[in-house]
CSV table of C-alpha atoms in Angstrom, one decimal:
chain,number,residue,atom,x,y,z
A,257,MET,CA,-53.0,-36.9,39.4
A,258,SER,CA,-49.5,-36.4,38.2
A,259,ALA,CA,-46.4,-37.7,40.1
A,260,LEU,CA,-45.2,-34.1,40.1
A,261,ASP,CA,-48.2,-32.6,41.8
A,262,SER,CA,-46.6,-32.9,45.3
A,263,PHE,CA,-43.6,-30.8,44.3
A,264,PRO,CA,-44.2,-27.0,45.0
A,265,ILE,CA,-41.7,-26.0,42.2
A,266,THR,CA,-44.2,-27.2,39.6
A,267,LYS,CA,-46.5,-24.3,40.6
A,268,LYS,CA,-44.0,-21.8,39.4
A,269,TRP,CA,-42.7,-23.9,36.5
A,270,PRO,CA,-45.7,-26.0,35.4
A,271,ALA,CA,-44.9,-29.2,33.6
A,272,ARG,CA,-46.4,-29.5,30.1
A,273,HIS,CA,-45.1,-33.0,29.9
A,274,PRO,CA,-45.4,-34.4,33.5
A,275,ASP,CA,-44.3,-37.9,32.3
A,276,ARG,CA,-40.8,-36.5,31.5
A,277,LEU,CA,-37.8,-35.6,33.6
A,278,GLN,CA,-38.0,-32.0,34.6
A,279,LEU,CA,-34.8,-29.9,34.4
A,280,TYR,CA,-34.6,-26.5,36.2
A,281,SER,CA,-31.5,-24.8,35.0
A,282,LEU,CA,-29.6,-22.1,33.2
A,283,PRO,CA,-26.9,-22.5,30.5
A,284,THR,CA,-23.9,-22.0,32.8
A,285,PRO,CA,-21.0,-24.5,33.0
A,286,ASN,CA,-22.8,-26.4,35.8
A,287,GLY,CA,-26.2,-26.1,34.1
A,288,VAL,CA,-25.2,-27.4,30.7
A,289,LYS,CA,-23.5,-30.5,32.2
A,290,VAL,CA,-27.0,-31.9,32.8
A,291,SER,CA,-28.6,-30.7,29.5
A,292,ILE,CA,-25.6,-32.2,27.6
A,293,ALA,CA,-25.9,-35.5,29.4
A,294,LEU,CA,-29.7,-35.6,28.7
A,295,GLU,CA,-29.1,-34.8,25.0
A,296,GLU,CA,-26.4,-37.5,24.8
A,297,THR,CA,-28.5,-40.2,26.4
A,298,GLY,CA,-31.8,-39.3,24.6
A,299,LEU,CA,-33.8,-39.4,27.8
A,300,PRO,CA,-37.0,-37.4,27.4
A,301,TYR,CA,-37.0,-34.3,29.5
A,302,GLU,CA,-38.6,-30.8,29.8
A,303,PRO,CA,-36.3,-27.8,30.5
A,304,HIS,CA,-37.3,-24.8,32.6
A,305,LEU,CA,-35.3,-21.6,32.7
A,306,VAL,CA,-34.3,-20.4,36.2
A,307,ARG,CA,-33.5,-16.7,35.7
A,308,PHE,CA,-30.8,-15.3,37.9
A,309,ASP,CA,-31.6,-11.7,36.8
A,310,THR,CA,-35.0,-12.0,38.6
A,311,ASN,CA,-33.6,-14.2,41.5
A,312,ASP,CA,-35.6,-17.2,40.6
A,313,GLN,CA,-33.1,-19.3,42.4
A,314,PHE,CA,-34.2,-17.7,45.7
A,315,SER,CA,-37.9,-18.2,45.2
A,316,PRO,CA,-39.7,-20.4,47.7
A,317,GLU,CA,-40.7,-22.7,44.9
A,318,PHE,CA,-37.1,-23.3,43.8
A,319,LEU,CA,-35.8,-23.5,47.4
A,320,SER,CA,-38.4,-26.2,48.0
A,321,LEU,CA,-36.4,-28.4,45.5
A,322,ASN,CA,-32.9,-27.2,46.2
A,323,PRO,CA,-32.3,-25.5,49.6
A,324,ASN,CA,-28.8,-24.6,48.4
A,325,ASN,CA,-30.3,-22.2,45.7
A,326,LYS,CA,-28.1,-23.4,42.9
A,327,ILE,CA,-28.8,-24.8,39.5
A,328,PRO,CA,-29.2,-27.3,38.1
A,329,ALA,CA,-31.9,-29.4,39.8
A,330,VAL,CA,-34.1,-32.1,38.4
A,331,ILE,CA,-37.2,-34.1,39.2
A,332,ASP,CA,-37.6,-37.5,37.6
A,333,PRO,CA,-41.2,-38.7,37.8
A,334,ASN,CA,-40.0,-42.2,36.9
A,335,GLY,CA,-37.4,-42.6,39.6
A,336,PRO,CA,-36.1,-45.7,41.4
A,337,ASP,CA,-38.8,-48.2,42.4
A,338,GLY,CA,-41.4,-46.3,40.3
A,339,LYS,CA,-41.3,-43.3,42.6
A,340,PRO,CA,-40.4,-39.7,41.7
A,341,ILE,CA,-36.9,-38.5,42.8
A,342,ALA,CA,-35.7,-34.9,43.1
A,343,LEU,CA,-32.0,-34.2,42.9
A,344,TRP,CA,-29.6,-31.2,42.9
A,345,GLU,CA,-25.8,-30.9,42.6
A,346,SER,CA,-24.7,-31.4,39.0
A,347,GLY,CA,-22.3,-34.2,39.7
A,348,ALA,CA,-24.9,-36.2,41.6
A,349,ILE,CA,-27.3,-35.7,38.7
A,350,LEU,CA,-24.7,-36.9,36.1
A,351,VAL,CA,-24.2,-40.1,38.1
A,352,TYR,CA,-27.9,-40.6,38.4
A,353,LEU,CA,-28.5,-40.1,34.7
A,354,ALA,CA,-25.6,-42.4,33.7
A,355,SER,CA,-26.9,-45.1,36.1
A,356,LYS,CA,-30.5,-44.8,34.9
A,357,THR,CA,-29.6,-45.1,31.2
A,358,GLY,CA,-26.6,-47.4,31.4
A,359,GLN,CA,-24.6,-44.8,29.4
A,360,LEU,CA,-21.7,-42.5,29.9
A,361,LEU,CA,-20.2,-44.4,32.9
A,362,PRO,CA,-18.1,-47.6,32.4
A,363,THR,CA,-19.5,-50.8,33.8
A,364,GLY,CA,-16.2,-52.2,35.0
A,365,THR,CA,-15.6,-51.5,38.7
A,366,SER,CA,-12.2,-50.0,38.3
A,367,GLU,CA,-13.1,-47.8,35.3
A,368,ARG,CA,-16.3,-46.7,37.0
A,369,TYR,CA,-14.4,-45.4,40.1
A,370,GLU,CA,-11.7,-43.8,37.9
A,371,THR,CA,-14.4,-41.9,36.1
A,372,LEU,CA,-15.9,-40.7,39.3
A,373,GLN,CA,-12.4,-39.7,40.4
A,374,TRP,CA,-12.2,-37.3,37.4
A,375,LEU,CA,-15.8,-36.1,38.1
A,376,MET,CA,-14.7,-35.2,41.6
A,377,PHE,CA,-11.6,-33.5,40.2
A,378,GLN,CA,-13.9,-31.1,38.3
A,379,MET,CA,-16.3,-30.6,41.2
A,380,GLY,CA,-13.6,-30.0,43.8
A,381,GLY,CA,-10.9,-28.3,41.7
A,382,ILE,CA,-11.7,-27.1,38.2
A,383,GLY,CA,-15.2,-25.7,38.9
A,384,PRO,CA,-14.4,-23.7,42.0
A,385,MET,CA,-11.0,-22.5,40.9
A,386,PHE,CA,-12.0,-21.5,37.3
A,387,GLY,CA,-15.1,-19.7,38.8
A,388,GLN,CA,-13.0,-17.7,41.2
A,389,LEU,CA,-10.6,-16.8,38.4
A,390,GLY,CA,-13.6,-15.6,36.4
A,391,PHE,CA,-14.6,-13.3,39.2
A,392,PHE,CA,-11.2,-11.7,39.6
A,393,HIS,CA,-10.5,-11.5,35.9
A,394,LYS,CA,-13.8,-10.6,34.3
A,395,PHE,CA,-16.2,-9.3,37.0
A,396,ALA,CA,-16.0,-7.0,40.0
A,397,GLY,CA,-12.8,-8.6,41.3
A,398,LYS,CA,-10.8,-7.2,38.3
A,399,ASP,CA,-11.0,-3.7,39.9
A,400,PHE,CA,-9.2,-4.8,43.1
A,401,GLU,CA,-5.9,-3.1,43.4
A,402,ASP,CA,-4.4,-6.1,45.2
A,403,LYS,CA,-3.8,-8.7,42.5
A,404,ARG,CA,-2.7,-11.5,44.9
A,405,PRO,CA,-6.1,-13.1,45.0
A,406,ARG,CA,-6.4,-13.1,41.2
A,407,ASP,CA,-2.9,-14.5,40.9
A,408,ARG,CA,-3.6,-17.3,43.4
A,409,TYR,CA,-6.5,-18.5,41.2
A,410,VAL,CA,-4.5,-18.0,38.0
A,411,ASN,CA,-1.7,-20.2,39.3
A,412,GLU,CA,-4.1,-22.9,40.6
A,413,SER,CA,-6.0,-22.9,37.3
A,414,LYS,CA,-2.7,-23.4,35.4
A,415,ARG,CA,-1.8,-26.3,37.7
A,416,LEU,CA,-5.1,-28.0,37.1
A,417,LEU,CA,-4.8,-27.5,33.4
A,418,ALA,CA,-1.4,-29.0,33.5
A,419,VAL,CA,-2.7,-32.1,35.4
A,420,LEU,CA,-5.4,-32.5,32.8
A,421,ASN,CA,-3.1,-31.9,29.8
A,422,GLN,CA,-0.6,-34.5,31.0
A,423,HIS,CA,-3.4,-37.1,31.6
A,424,LEU,CA,-4.9,-36.5,28.1
A,425,LYS,CA,-1.7,-37.4,26.2
A,426,GLY,CA,-2.4,-40.4,24.1
A,427,ARG,CA,-6.1,-40.4,25.1
A,428,ARG,CA,-9.1,-39.5,23.0
A,429,TRP,CA,-11.1,-38.7,26.2
A,430,ILE,CA,-10.4,-38.5,29.9
A,431,MET,CA,-11.1,-42.2,30.3
A,432,GLY,CA,-9.3,-43.1,27.0
A,433,LYS,CA,-11.5,-44.3,24.2
A,434,GLU,CA,-14.7,-44.0,26.1
A,435,TYR,CA,-16.6,-40.7,26.4
A,436,THR,CA,-18.1,-40.3,29.9
A,437,ILE,CA,-19.7,-38.0,32.4
A,438,ALA,CA,-16.1,-37.0,33.4
A,439,ASP,CA,-15.8,-35.2,30.0
A,440,ILE,CA,-19.2,-33.7,30.3
A,441,ALA,CA,-18.3,-32.3,33.7
A,442,VAL,CA,-14.8,-30.9,32.8
A,443,PHE,CA,-15.0,-29.4,29.3
A,444,PRO,CA,-17.9,-26.9,29.8
A,445,TRP,CA,-15.7,-25.3,32.4
A,446,VAL,CA,-12.7,-25.3,30.2
A,447,ARG,CA,-14.8,-23.7,27.4
A,448,ASN,CA,-16.1,-21.1,29.8
A,449,LEU,CA,-12.6,-20.3,31.1
A,450,VAL,CA,-11.2,-19.4,27.7
A,451,GLY,CA,-14.5,-18.2,26.2
A,452,PHE,CA,-16.9,-16.4,28.5
A,453,TYR,CA,-14.2,-15.5,31.1
A,454,GLY,CA,-11.7,-14.6,28.4
A,455,ALA,CA,-8.9,-16.0,30.6
A,456,GLY,CA,-7.0,-18.0,27.9
A,457,GLU,CA,-4.1,-15.6,27.8
A,458,ILE,CA,-3.7,-15.1,31.5
A,459,VAL,CA,-3.5,-18.9,32.1
A,460,GLY,CA,-1.4,-19.5,29.1
A,461,PHE,CA,-3.9,-21.8,27.5
A,462,SER,CA,-1.7,-22.3,24.4
A,463,ASP,CA,0.6,-24.3,26.7
A,464,PHE,CA,-2.0,-27.0,27.0
A,465,PRO,CA,-2.5,-28.4,23.5
A,466,GLU,CA,-4.0,-31.7,24.7
A,467,VAL,CA,-6.7,-29.9,26.5
A,468,GLN,CA,-7.4,-27.8,23.5
A,469,ARG,CA,-7.6,-30.9,21.3
A,470,VAL,CA,-10.1,-32.6,23.4
A,471,LEU,CA,-12.1,-29.4,24.0
A,472,ASP,CA,-12.5,-29.0,20.2
A,473,THR,CA,-13.6,-32.6,19.9
A,474,PHE,CA,-16.1,-32.2,22.7
A,475,VAL,CA,-17.6,-29.0,21.4
A,476,ALA,CA,-18.0,-30.6,17.9
A,477,ARG,CA,-20.4,-33.2,19.2
A,478,PRO,CA,-24.0,-32.5,18.1
A,479,ALA,CA,-25.5,-33.3,21.5
A,480,VAL,CA,-23.0,-30.9,23.1
A,481,GLN,CA,-23.9,-28.1,20.7
A,482,ARG,CA,-27.6,-28.6,21.6
A,483,GLY,CA,-27.0,-28.9,25.3
A,484,LEU,CA,-25.0,-25.7,25.5
A,485,THR,CA,-28.1,-23.6,24.7
A,486,ILE,CA,-30.6,-25.4,27.0
A,487,PRO,CA,-32.6,-24.1,28.6
A,488,ALA,CA,-32.9,-21.3,26.0
A,489,ARG,CA,-32.5,-17.8,27.4
A,490,ASP,CA,-35.4,-15.5,26.7
């Protein structure tokens, strides 16, 4: 009997490798945070595609793992104390993976909390604000005659980029020389803002050269390039 057998989600997405961490996701900015972290750490895992076009995220099986119906979610059959653990929320998963592997999170107390500070900066600011800007700039919101909602998110996105740009001056990564889960959280969203959302011009991305510099370095990493396409879309 596998440690995963008690999880209903495995009925919809059967595990071919039940000894590995199971990833249920889609290659969105939040989704690829976890696949990139897994690729960076080398932890064995098995990805499963959660299709939004068929509302997989609302299926009873997926909701049994994440009642908030959002990707990504994971089950680690080799969790703490030798027991399986199920987790959702990308930030929590990043902290778990870093703690499990001893990678991507500084060991010094001060540096550890500073890294978590920037992780929360992404979760509380960059992710929600860039996502709302994407809605009003690229999707249905672009047809609203009243542009005040769009402009609100444009201005807040500019402010967040300015904060990040100032912090990155003289630094290779968010935490300086050390590459961490803070970078893995932030830069998929920056990439999405200027790429998929096509919002580079409206936020004046050229005014943030430090962000562009670190984004380029981030995207050039082999593990990032792999993680950006996992799980593979059909």
